[in-house]
Amino acid sequence: MKTKYIIGIVAVAIFAALAIFSFDSSKIEYASFPEAKDKAKVVQVIGSWDQTEGQEYNSEANTFSFSMVDELGNKARVVSTGSKPNNFDVAPMVVIKGKFEGNDFHASNILTKCPSKYEGEFEELEGTQLYKN
């Protein structure tokens, strides 16, 4: 076998290994709050904002905090650096990415599900406040 074929095969194997390693390290799995607390690494949690406990923005620390209930009904306090995300108040579902530090889940990213996807059809809205001709 010629030397250039061996070098080519080795190069392809190295790039394939790098691709697999980078894909695996960027993969963030979904978890519930108890699983996230046990794993102590960055995970994503799906849930909704617990409106009974409100939300708070601390302008001095530039943190936004709220209480969230995951899909299994577990509740945790979520703290995020920055302001409140758009559509947070009307979002039916929230996805947070981060990890537990103490008893609080520190979110590096908060994604809100777009509420417009769940609005009624045009005919259903006709005659309501959302439909203005």
GROMACS .gro file of C-alpha atoms in nm:
model
  133
    1MET     CA    1   0.000   0.000   0.000
    2LYS     CA    2   0.131   0.338  -0.088
    3THR     CA    3   0.229   0.581   0.182
    4LYS     CA    4  -0.013   0.853   0.065
    5TYR     CA    5  -0.312   0.616   0.112
    6ILE     CA    6  -0.203   0.534   0.466
    7ILE     CA    7  -0.168   0.906   0.546
    8GLY     CA    8  -0.511   0.972   0.395
    9ILE     CA    9  -0.677   0.697   0.600
   10VAL     CA   10  -0.513   0.822   0.920
   11ALA     CA   11  -0.624   1.181   0.845
   12VAL     CA   12  -0.984   1.070   0.785
   13ALA     CA   13  -0.982   0.868   1.108
   14ILE     CA   14  -0.851   1.167   1.306
   15PHE     CA   15  -1.116   1.403   1.161
   16ALA     CA   16  -1.392   1.149   1.229
   17ALA     CA   17  -1.274   1.114   1.591
   18LEU     CA   18  -1.266   1.494   1.632
   19ALA     CA   19  -1.618   1.526   1.486
   20ILE     CA   20  -1.756   1.261   1.720
   21PHE     CA   21  -1.581   1.415   2.023
   22SER     CA   22  -1.705   1.768   1.947
   23PHE     CA   23  -2.061   1.645   1.886
   24ASP     CA   24  -2.062   1.452   2.212
   25SER     CA   25  -1.926   1.744   2.416
   26SER     CA   26  -2.185   1.988   2.276
   27LYS     CA   27  -2.476   1.754   2.348
   28ILE     CA   28  -2.687   1.877   2.640
   29GLU     CA   29  -2.945   1.635   2.769
   30TYR     CA   30  -3.290   1.707   2.912
   31ALA     CA   31  -3.355   1.634   3.278
   32SER     CA   32  -3.599   1.699   3.559
   33PHE     CA   33  -3.495   1.913   3.856
   34PRO     CA   34  -3.396   1.617   4.080
   35GLU     CA   35  -3.190   1.463   3.796
   36ALA     CA   36  -3.025   1.798   3.728
   37LYS     CA   37  -2.933   1.833   4.094
   38ASP     CA   38  -2.781   1.483   4.102
   39LYS     CA   39  -2.583   1.525   3.779
   40ALA     CA   40  -2.426   1.860   3.872
   41LYS     CA   41  -2.360   1.944   3.508
   42VAL     CA   42  -2.528   2.161   3.245
   43VAL     CA   43  -2.870   2.024   3.144
   44GLN     CA   44  -3.193   2.151   2.992
   45VAL     CA   45  -3.517   2.149   3.190
   46ILE     CA   46  -3.863   2.187   3.038
   47GLY     CA   47  -4.141   2.332   3.249
   48SER     CA   48  -4.353   2.632   3.315
   49TRP     CA   49  -4.331   2.941   3.529
   50ASP     CA   50  -4.508   2.906   3.865
   51GLN     CA   51  -4.710   3.226   3.856
   52THR     CA   52  -4.823   3.189   4.218
   53GLU     CA   53  -4.470   3.274   4.338
   54GLY     CA   54  -4.409   3.561   4.099
   55GLN     CA   55  -4.089   3.678   3.938
   56GLU     CA   56  -3.821   3.928   4.031
   57TYR     CA   57  -3.564   4.138   3.848
   58ASN     CA   58  -3.275   4.273   4.056
   59SER     CA   59  -3.134   4.569   3.864
   60GLU     CA   60  -2.826   4.602   4.087
   61ALA     CA   61  -2.717   4.241   4.035
   62ASN     CA   62  -2.876   4.225   3.686
   63THR     CA   63  -3.045   3.894   3.769
   64PHE     CA   64  -3.389   3.765   3.685
   65SER     CA   65  -3.538   3.498   3.910
   66PHE     CA   66  -3.860   3.302   3.916
   67SER     CA   67  -4.000   2.972   4.037
   68MET     CA   68  -4.046   2.696   3.780
   69VAL     CA   69  -4.228   2.363   3.781
   70ASP     CA   70  -4.077   2.093   3.558
   71GLU     CA   71  -4.279   1.840   3.360
   72LEU     CA   72  -4.285   1.597   3.654
   73GLY     CA   73  -4.418   1.858   3.897
   74ASN     CA   74  -4.092   1.934   4.077
   75LYS     CA   75  -4.039   2.297   4.169
   76ALA     CA   76  -3.714   2.496   4.187
   77ARG     CA   77  -3.604   2.858   4.197
   78VAL     CA   78  -3.434   2.966   3.873
   79VAL     CA   79  -3.180   3.250   3.862
   80SER     CA   80  -3.055   3.396   3.536
   81THR     CA   81  -2.818   3.678   3.456
   82GLY     CA   82  -2.982   3.946   3.248
   83SER     CA   83  -3.329   4.074   3.191
   84LYS     CA   84  -3.657   3.889   3.156
   85PRO     CA   85  -3.691   3.715   2.816
   86ASN     CA   86  -3.948   3.840   2.568
   87ASN     CA   87  -4.288   3.672   2.589
   88PHE     CA   88  -4.202   3.526   2.931
   89ASP     CA   89  -4.530   3.638   3.087
   90VAL     CA   90  -4.745   3.475   2.817
   91ALA     CA   91  -4.529   3.173   2.731
   92PRO     CA   92  -4.705   2.844   2.802
   93MET     CA   93  -4.373   2.659   2.835
   94VAL     CA   94  -4.014   2.750   2.925
   95VAL     CA   95  -3.689   2.565   2.852
   96ILE     CA   96  -3.392   2.656   3.071
   97LYS     CA   97  -3.031   2.555   3.020
   98GLY     CA   98  -2.789   2.556   3.313
   99LYS     CA   99  -2.703   2.373   3.633
  100PHE     CA  100  -2.770   2.376   4.005
  101GLU     CA  101  -2.553   2.586   4.235
  102GLY     CA  102  -2.671   2.520   4.588
  103ASN     CA  103  -3.051   2.510   4.595
  104ASP     CA  104  -3.098   2.743   4.296
  105PHE     CA  105  -3.085   2.646   3.929
  106HIS     CA  106  -2.860   2.897   3.752
  107ALA     CA  107  -2.979   2.928   3.394
  108SER     CA  108  -2.739   3.045   3.127
  109ASN     CA  109  -3.019   3.052   2.872
  110ILE     CA  110  -3.400   3.079   2.894
  111LEU     CA  111  -3.611   2.990   2.593
  112THR     CA  112  -3.981   3.068   2.585
  113LYS     CA  113  -4.228   2.884   2.368
  114CYS     CA  114  -4.407   3.117   2.131
  115PRO     CA  115  -4.766   3.163   2.246
  116SER     CA  116  -4.885   3.260   1.897
  117LYS     CA  117  -4.857   2.897   1.783
  118TYR     CA  118  -5.134   2.811   2.025
  119GLU     CA  119  -5.381   3.081   1.933
  120GLY     CA  120  -5.707   2.979   1.774
  121GLU     CA  121  -5.783   2.961   1.405
  122PHE     CA  122  -5.893   3.273   1.221
  123GLU     CA  123  -6.259   3.174   1.230
  124GLU     CA  124  -6.239   3.107   1.605
  125LEU     CA  125  -6.092   3.453   1.669
  126GLU     CA  126  -6.352   3.639   1.470
  127GLY     CA  127  -6.562   3.849   1.705
  128THR     CA  128  -6.305   3.842   1.989
  129GLN     CA  129  -6.065   4.113   2.107
  130LEU     CA  130  -5.777   3.946   1.920
  131TYR     CA  131  -5.956   3.989   1.589
  132LYS     CA  132  -5.984   4.349   1.478
  133ASN     CA  133  -6.094   4.425   1.128
   0.00000   0.00000   0.00000
